[in-house]
GROMACS .gro file of C-alpha atoms in nm:
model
  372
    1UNK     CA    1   0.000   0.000   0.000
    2UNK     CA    2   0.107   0.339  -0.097
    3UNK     CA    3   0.199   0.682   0.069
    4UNK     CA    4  -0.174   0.803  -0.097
    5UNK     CA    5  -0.409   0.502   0.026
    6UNK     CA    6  -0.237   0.532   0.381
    7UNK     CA    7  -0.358   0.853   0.366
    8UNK     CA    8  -0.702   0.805   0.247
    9UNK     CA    9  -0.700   0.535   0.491
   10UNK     CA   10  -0.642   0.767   0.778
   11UNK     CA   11  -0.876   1.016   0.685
   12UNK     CA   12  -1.193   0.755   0.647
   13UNK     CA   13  -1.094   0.625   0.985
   14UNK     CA   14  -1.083   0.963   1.116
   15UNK     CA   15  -1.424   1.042   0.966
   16UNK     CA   16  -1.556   0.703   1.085
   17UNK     CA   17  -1.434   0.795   1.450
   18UNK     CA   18  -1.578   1.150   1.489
   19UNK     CA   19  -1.913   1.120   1.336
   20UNK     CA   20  -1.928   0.803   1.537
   21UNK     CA   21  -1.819   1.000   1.877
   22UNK     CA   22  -2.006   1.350   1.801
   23UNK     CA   23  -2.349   1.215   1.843
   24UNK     CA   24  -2.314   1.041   2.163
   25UNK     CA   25  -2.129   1.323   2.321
   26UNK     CA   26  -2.373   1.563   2.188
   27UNK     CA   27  -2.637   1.337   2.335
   28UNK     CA   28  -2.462   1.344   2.700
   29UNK     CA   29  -2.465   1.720   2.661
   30UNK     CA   30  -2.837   1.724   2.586
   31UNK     CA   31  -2.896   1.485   2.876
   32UNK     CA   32  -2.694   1.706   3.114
   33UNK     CA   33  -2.792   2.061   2.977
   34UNK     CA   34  -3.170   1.943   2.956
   35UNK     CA   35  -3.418   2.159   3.197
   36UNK     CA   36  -3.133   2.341   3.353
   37UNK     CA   37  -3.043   2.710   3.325
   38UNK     CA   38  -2.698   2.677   3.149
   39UNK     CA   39  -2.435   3.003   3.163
   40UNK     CA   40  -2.325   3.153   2.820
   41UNK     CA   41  -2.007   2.902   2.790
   42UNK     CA   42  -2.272   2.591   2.810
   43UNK     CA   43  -2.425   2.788   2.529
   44UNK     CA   44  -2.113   2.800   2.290
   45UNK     CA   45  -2.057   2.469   2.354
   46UNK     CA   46  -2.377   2.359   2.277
   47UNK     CA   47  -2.393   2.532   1.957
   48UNK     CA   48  -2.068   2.373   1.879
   49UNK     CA   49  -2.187   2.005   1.968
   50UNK     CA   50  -2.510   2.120   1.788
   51UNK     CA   51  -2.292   2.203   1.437
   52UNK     CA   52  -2.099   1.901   1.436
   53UNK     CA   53  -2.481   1.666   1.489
   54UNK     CA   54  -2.577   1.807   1.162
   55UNK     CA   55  -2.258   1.731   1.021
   56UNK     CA   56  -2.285   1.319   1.143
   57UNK     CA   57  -2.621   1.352   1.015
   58UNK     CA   58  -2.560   1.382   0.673
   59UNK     CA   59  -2.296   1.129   0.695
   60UNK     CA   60  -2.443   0.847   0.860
   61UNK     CA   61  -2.792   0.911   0.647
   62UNK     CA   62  -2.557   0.856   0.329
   63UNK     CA   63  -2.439   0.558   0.477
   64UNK     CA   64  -2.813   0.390   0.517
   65UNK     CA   65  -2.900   0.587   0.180
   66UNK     CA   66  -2.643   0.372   0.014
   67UNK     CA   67  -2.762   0.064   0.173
   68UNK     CA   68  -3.150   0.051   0.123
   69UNK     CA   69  -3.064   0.238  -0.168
   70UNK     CA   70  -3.322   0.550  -0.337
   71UNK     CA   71  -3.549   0.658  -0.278
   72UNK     CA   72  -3.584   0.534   0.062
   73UNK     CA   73  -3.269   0.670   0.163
   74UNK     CA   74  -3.352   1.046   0.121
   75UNK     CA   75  -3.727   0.945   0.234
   76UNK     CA   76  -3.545   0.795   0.572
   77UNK     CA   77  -3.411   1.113   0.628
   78UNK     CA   78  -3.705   1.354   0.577
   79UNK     CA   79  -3.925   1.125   0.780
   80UNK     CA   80  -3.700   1.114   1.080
   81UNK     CA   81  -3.593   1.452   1.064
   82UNK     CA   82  -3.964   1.607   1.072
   83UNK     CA   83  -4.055   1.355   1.341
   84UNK     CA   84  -3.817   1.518   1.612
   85UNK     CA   85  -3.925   1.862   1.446
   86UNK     CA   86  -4.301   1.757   1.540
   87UNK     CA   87  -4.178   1.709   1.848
   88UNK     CA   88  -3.972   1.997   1.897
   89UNK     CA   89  -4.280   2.192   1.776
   90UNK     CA   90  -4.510   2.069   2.028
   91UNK     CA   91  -4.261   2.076   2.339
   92UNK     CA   92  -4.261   2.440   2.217
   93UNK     CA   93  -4.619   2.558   2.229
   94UNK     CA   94  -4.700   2.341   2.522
   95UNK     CA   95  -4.422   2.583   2.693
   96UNK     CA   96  -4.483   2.905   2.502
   97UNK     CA   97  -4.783   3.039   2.600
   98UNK     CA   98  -5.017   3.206   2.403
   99UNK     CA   99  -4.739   3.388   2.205
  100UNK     CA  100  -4.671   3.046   2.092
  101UNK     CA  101  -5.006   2.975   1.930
  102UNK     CA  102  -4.905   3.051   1.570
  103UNK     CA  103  -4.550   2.868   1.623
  104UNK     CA  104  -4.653   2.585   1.437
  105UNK     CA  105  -4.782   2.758   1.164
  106UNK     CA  106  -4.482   2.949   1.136
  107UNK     CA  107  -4.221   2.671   1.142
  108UNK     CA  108  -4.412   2.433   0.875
  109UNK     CA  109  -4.435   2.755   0.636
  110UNK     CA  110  -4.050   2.845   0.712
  111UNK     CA  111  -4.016   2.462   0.635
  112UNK     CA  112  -4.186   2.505   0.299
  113UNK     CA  113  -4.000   2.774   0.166
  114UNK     CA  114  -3.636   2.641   0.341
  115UNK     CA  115  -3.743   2.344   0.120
  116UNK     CA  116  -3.876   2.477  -0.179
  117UNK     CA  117  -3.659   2.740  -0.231
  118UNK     CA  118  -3.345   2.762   0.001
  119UNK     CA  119  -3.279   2.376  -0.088
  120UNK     CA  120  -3.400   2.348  -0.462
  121UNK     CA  121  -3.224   2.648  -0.523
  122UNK     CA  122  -2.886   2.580  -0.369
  123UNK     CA  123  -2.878   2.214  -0.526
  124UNK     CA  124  -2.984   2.345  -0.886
  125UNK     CA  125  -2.693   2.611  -0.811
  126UNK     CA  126  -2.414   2.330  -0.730
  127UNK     CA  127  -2.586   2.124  -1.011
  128UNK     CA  128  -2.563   2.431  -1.285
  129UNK     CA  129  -2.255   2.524  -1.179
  130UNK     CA  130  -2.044   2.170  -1.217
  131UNK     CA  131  -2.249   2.055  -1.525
  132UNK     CA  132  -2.397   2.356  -1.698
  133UNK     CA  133  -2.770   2.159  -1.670
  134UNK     CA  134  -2.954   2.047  -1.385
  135UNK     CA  135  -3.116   1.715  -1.477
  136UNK     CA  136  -3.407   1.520  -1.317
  137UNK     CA  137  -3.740   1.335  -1.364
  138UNK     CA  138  -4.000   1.572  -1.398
  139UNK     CA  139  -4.255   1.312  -1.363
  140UNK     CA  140  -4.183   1.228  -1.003
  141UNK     CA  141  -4.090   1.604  -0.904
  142UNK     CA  142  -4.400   1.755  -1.040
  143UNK     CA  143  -4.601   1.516  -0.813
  144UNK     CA  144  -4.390   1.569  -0.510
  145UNK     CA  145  -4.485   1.943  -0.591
  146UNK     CA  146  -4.841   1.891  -0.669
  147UNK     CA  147  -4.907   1.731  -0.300
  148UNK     CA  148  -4.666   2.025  -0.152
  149UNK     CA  149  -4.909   2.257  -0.274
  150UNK     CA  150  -5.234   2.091  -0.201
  151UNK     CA  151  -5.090   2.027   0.150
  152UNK     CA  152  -4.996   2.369   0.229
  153UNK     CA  153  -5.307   2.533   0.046
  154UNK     CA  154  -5.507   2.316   0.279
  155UNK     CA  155  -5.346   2.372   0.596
  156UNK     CA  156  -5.210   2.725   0.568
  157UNK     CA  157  -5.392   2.897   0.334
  158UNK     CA  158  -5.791   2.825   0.362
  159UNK     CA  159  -5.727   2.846   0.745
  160UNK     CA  160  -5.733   3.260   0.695
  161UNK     CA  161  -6.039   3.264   0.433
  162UNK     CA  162  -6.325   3.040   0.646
  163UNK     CA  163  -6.537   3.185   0.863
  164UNK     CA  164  -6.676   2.948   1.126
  165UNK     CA  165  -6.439   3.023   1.361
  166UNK     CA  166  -6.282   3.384   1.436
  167UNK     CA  167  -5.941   3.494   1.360
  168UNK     CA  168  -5.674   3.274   1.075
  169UNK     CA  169  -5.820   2.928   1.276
  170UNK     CA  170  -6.020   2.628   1.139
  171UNK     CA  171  -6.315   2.490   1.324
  172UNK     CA  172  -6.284   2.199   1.487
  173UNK     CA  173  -6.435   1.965   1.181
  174UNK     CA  174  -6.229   2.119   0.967
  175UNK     CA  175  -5.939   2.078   1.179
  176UNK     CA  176  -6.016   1.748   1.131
  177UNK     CA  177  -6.053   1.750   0.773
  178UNK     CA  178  -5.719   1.929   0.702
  179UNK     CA  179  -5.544   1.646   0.925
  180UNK     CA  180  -5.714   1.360   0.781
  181UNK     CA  181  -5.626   1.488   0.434
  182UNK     CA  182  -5.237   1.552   0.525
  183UNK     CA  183  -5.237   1.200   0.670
  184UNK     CA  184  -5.380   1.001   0.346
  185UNK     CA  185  -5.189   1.256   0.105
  186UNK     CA  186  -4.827   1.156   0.246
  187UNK     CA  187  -4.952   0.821   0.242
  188UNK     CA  188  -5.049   0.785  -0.107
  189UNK     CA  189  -4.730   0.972  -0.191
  190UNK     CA  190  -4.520   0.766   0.026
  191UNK     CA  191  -4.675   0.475  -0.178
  192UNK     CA  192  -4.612   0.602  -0.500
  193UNK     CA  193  -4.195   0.696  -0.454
  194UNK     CA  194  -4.174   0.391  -0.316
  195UNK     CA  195  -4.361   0.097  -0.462
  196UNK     CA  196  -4.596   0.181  -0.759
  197UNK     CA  197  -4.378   0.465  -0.955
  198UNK     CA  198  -4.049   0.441  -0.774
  199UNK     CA  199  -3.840   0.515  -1.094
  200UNK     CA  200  -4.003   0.853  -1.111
  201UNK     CA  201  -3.796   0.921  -0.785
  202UNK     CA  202  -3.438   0.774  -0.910
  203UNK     CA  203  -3.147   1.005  -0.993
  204UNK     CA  204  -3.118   1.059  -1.381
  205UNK     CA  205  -2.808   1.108  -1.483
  206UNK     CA  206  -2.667   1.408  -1.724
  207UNK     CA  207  -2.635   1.257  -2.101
  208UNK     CA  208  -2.242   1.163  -2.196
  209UNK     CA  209  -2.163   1.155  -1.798
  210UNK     CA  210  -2.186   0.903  -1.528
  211UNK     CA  211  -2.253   0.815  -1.225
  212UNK     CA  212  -2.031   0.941  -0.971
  213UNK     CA  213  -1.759   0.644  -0.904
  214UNK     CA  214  -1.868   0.635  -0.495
  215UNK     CA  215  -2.191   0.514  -0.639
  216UNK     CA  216  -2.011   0.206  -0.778
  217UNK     CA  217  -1.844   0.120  -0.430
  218UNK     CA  218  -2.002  -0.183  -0.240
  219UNK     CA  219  -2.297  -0.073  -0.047
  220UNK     CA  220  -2.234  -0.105   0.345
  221UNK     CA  221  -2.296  -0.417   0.553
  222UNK     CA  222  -2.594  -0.495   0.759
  223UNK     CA  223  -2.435  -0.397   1.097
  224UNK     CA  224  -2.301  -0.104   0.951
  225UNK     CA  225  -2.612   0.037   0.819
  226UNK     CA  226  -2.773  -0.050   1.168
  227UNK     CA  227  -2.530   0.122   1.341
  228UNK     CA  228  -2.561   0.443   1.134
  229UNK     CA  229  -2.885   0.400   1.201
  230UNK     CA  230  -2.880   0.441   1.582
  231UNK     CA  231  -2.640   0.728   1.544
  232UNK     CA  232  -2.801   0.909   1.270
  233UNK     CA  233  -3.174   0.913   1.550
  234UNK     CA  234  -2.868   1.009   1.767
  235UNK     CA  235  -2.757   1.325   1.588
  236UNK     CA  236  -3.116   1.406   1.506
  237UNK     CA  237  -3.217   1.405   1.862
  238UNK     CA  238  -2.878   1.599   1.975
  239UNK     CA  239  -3.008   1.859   1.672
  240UNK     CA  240  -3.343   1.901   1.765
  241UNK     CA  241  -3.291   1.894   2.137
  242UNK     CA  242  -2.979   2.117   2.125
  243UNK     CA  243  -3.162   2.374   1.898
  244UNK     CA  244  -3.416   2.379   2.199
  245UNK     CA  245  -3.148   2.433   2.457
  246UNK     CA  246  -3.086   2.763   2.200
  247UNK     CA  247  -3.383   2.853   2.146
  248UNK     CA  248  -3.370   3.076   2.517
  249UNK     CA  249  -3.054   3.267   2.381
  250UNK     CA  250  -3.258   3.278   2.034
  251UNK     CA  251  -3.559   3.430   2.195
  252UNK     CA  252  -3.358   3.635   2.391
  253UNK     CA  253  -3.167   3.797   2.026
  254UNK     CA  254  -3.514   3.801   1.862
  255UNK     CA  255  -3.650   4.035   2.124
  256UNK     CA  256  -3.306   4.243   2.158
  257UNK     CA  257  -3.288   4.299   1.800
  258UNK     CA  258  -3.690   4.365   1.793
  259UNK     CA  259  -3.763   4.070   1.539
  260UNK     CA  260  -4.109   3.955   1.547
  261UNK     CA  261  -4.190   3.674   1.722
  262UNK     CA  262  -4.221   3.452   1.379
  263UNK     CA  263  -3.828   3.473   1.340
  264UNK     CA  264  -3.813   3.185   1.640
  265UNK     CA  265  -4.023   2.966   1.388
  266UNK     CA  266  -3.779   3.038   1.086
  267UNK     CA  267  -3.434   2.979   1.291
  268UNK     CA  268  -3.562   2.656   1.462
  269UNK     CA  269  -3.710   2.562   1.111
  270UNK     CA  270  -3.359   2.647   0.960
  271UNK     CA  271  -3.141   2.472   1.264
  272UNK     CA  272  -3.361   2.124   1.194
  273UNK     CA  273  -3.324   2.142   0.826
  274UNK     CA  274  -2.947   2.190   0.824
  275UNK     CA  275  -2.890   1.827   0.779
  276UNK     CA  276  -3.110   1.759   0.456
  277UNK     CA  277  -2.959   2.098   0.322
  278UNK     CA  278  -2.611   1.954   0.366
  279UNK     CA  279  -2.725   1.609   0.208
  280UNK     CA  280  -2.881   1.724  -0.062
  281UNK     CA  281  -2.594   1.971  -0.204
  282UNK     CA  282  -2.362   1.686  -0.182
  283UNK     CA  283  -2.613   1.492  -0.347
  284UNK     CA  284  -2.640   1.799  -0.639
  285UNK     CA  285  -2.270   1.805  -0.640
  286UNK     CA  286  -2.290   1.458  -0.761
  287UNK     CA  287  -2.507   1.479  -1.012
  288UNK     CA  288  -2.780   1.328  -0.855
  289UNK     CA  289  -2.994   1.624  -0.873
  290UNK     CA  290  -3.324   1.387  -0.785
  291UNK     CA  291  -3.183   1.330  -0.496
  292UNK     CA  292  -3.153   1.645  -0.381
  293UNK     CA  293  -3.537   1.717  -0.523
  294UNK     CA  294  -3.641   1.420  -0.320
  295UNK     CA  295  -3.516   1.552   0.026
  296UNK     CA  296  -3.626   1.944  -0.049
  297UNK     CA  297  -4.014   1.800  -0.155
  298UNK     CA  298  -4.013   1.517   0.074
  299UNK     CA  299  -3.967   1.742   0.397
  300UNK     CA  300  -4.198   1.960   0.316
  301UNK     CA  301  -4.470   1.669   0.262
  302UNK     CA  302  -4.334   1.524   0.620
  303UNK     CA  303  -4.324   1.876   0.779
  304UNK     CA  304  -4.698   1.918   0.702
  305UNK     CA  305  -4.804   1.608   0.667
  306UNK     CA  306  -4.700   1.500   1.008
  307UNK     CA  307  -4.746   1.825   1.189
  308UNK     CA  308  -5.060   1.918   1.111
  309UNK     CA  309  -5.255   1.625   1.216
  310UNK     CA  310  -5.008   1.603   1.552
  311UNK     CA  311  -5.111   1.972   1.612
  312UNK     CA  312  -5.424   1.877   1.591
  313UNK     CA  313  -5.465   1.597   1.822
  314UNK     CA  314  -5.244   1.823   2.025
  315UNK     CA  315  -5.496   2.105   2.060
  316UNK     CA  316  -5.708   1.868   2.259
  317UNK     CA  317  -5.503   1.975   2.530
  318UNK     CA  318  -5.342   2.299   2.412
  319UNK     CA  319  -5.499   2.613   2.556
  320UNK     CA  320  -5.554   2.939   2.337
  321UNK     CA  321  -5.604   2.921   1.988
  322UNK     CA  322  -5.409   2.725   1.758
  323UNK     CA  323  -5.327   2.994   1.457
  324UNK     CA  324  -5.295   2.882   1.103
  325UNK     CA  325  -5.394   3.089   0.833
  326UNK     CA  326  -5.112   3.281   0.667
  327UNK     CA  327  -5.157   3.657   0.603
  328UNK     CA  328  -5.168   3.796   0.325
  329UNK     CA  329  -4.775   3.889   0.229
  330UNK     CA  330  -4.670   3.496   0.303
  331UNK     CA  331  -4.977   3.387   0.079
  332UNK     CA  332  -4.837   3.563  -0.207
  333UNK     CA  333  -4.487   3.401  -0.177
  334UNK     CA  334  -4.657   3.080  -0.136
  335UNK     CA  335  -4.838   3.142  -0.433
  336UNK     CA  336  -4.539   3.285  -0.615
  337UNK     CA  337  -4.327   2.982  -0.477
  338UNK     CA  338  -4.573   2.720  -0.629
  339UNK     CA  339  -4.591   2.921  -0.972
  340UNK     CA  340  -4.205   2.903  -1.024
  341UNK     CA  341  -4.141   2.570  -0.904
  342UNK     CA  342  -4.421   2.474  -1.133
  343UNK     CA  343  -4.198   2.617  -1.444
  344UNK     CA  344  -3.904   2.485  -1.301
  345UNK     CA  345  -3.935   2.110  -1.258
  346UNK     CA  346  -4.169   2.076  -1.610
  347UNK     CA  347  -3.930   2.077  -1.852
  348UNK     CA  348  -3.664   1.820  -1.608
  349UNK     CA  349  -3.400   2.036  -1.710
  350UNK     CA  350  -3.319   2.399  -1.467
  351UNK     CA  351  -3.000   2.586  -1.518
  352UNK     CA  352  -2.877   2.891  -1.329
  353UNK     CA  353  -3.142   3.113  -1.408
  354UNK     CA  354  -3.390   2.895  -1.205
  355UNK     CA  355  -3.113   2.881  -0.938
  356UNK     CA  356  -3.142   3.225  -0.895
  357UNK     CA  357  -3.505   3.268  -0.909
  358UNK     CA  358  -3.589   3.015  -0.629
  359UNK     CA  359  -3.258   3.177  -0.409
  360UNK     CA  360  -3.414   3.486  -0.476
  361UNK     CA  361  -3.770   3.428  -0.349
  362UNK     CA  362  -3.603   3.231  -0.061
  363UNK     CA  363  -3.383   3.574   0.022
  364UNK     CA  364  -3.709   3.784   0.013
  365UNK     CA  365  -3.873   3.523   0.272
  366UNK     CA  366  -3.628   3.589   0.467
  367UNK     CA  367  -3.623   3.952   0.487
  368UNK     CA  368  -3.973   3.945   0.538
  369UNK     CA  369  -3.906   3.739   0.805
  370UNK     CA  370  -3.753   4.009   1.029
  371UNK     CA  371  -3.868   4.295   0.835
  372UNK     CA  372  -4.233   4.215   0.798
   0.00000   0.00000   0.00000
């Protein structure tokens, strides 16, 4: 063996070793820092242990992603990610208050348009950049995107136009409804990617190129992929727990830097969502530009499709209202967000231009977002 493959050898060890040590010791932190009022220092160091969580995330999903293979992979990430969001979202309002009635509705809309735009638009950027064209199945996107839309039109959007109960809320039956509806939605979706129509959901791969050669390497073993399994939960709790340990100092900067109370929703939202973002560049850097399209639509179903119908077996006990309707300026970047993804993923094909369209409208939801 050479100078160069003791090298490489080294390094894979190494990465093997920390993303195998960060999420336990980021779990020990959580376990220690939990329900306790921590000084500044506990703070840093959570934020630290908190970074490095998102980074094992990415790598140990991979790891299973190569294993069961797509798209389960990316579908094993956005479900377990937007589980321990669900959670996060309902340790939150239980504990906020009534200024934390609208906190769900804020975090799944921050979710859609981290997803939609911040995500598609960062992985057709990487994509455009290394290969001039962005390629994927439009078949399988454009259905991811149709039950995006329905889901949020149903769940954020008709909440502000009925009228049987006061203020952006739905009544309890249609409460219901809008759960019942998220629930068999994801389901018939999750059927489709992965049974009836699973080749709509497989990477396509840019004509006269191929696959990337780590594609060709032998898939993990069975104990491997179980262990990245455990630690992968591992990181995700560690990131969603550790972004609630923040979310004091968070609060604390929103209200020094007189943000409105929404911005909590969109930096939690943004914290839980740092591991798909991560996965799905390095997917688009690969080529595999469905990939990437898979993760950015699929947490976006799971984010509504999950929280929704938890929120609202949740407000059985919840006191105050539980606000959903957007207002008017998010409806039209909704609206504007489904339009343009609409023209993107038709024709399969996006280059730069889209890139910057989606980054765009993903910029101005974000100055909104402190500068309403």
């Amino acid at each position: 063996m050479g100078r160069k493959e003791h090298v490489i050898l080294l390094f894979r060890r190494l990465a093997t070793t920390w993303t195998a040590l960060v999420p336990i010791l980021a779990v020990a932190v959580l376990a220690l820092a939990w329900g306790r009022t921590i000084p500044a220092a506990v703070v840093v160091i959570a934020a630290l242990f908190l970074a490095g969580s998102v980074l094992a995330a990415v790598h140990h999903a991979e790891v299973i992603a190569h294993r069961v293979g797509e798209p389960f992979g990316s579908l094993l990430l956005a479900v377990a990610v937007t589980v321990i969001e669900v959670a996060l979202i309902i340790s939150l309002t239980t504990s906020g208050g009534p200024a934390a009635s609208s906190l769900a509705r804020d975090t799944v809309f921050a979710a859609v348009m981290i997803t939609c735009n911040g995500i598609v638009g960062l992985s057709l950027l990487v994509a455009a950049l290394r290969r001039r064209v962005a390629v994927f199945n439009a078949e399988g996107t454009g259905g991811a995107l149709t039950t995006v839309a329905t889901l949020s039109t149903l769940s954020l959007v008709l909440p502000t136009f009925t009228t049987s109960s006061p203020g952006p809320a739905f009544a309890p039956a249609q409460l219901a409804f809008a759960a019942l509806a998220s629930i068999a939605l994801y389901g018939l979706f999750v059927l489709t990617q992965t049974l009836r129509h699973r080749d709509y959901f497989l990477p396509v791969e840019p004509a006269g190129q191929g696959t990337d050669a780590a594609e060709h390497a032998a898939p993990p073993t069975t104990r491997a992929a179980a262990v990245s399994l455990a630690l992968l939960l591992g990181a995700l709790v560690a990131v969603v727990g550790l972004a609630k340990i923040e979310s004091p100092a968070i609060e604390s900067a929103v209200r020094a830097a007189s943000l409105p109370q929404s911005a909590v929703g969109v930096v939690i939202a943004l914290l839980v969502l740092l591991p798909e973002t991560l996965a799905a560049v390095r997917a688009a850097r690969r080529a595999r530009v469905q990939v990437s399209l898979n993760l950015a639509f699929g947490s976006a179903m799971a984010s509504i499709g999950l929280t929704i119908p938890t929120i609202a077996a949740a407000s059985l006990w919840l006191k105050g209202p539980l606000l959903l309707g957007l207002g008017p300026t998010h409806i039209v970047l909704l609206g504007l967000t489904v339009v343009v993804t609409t023209l993107t993923v038709v024709p399969g094909r996006a280059t730069l231009l889209q890139a910057g369209v989606h980054l765009t409208l993903f910029a101005a939801f974000l100055l909104l977002a402190v500068s309403p």
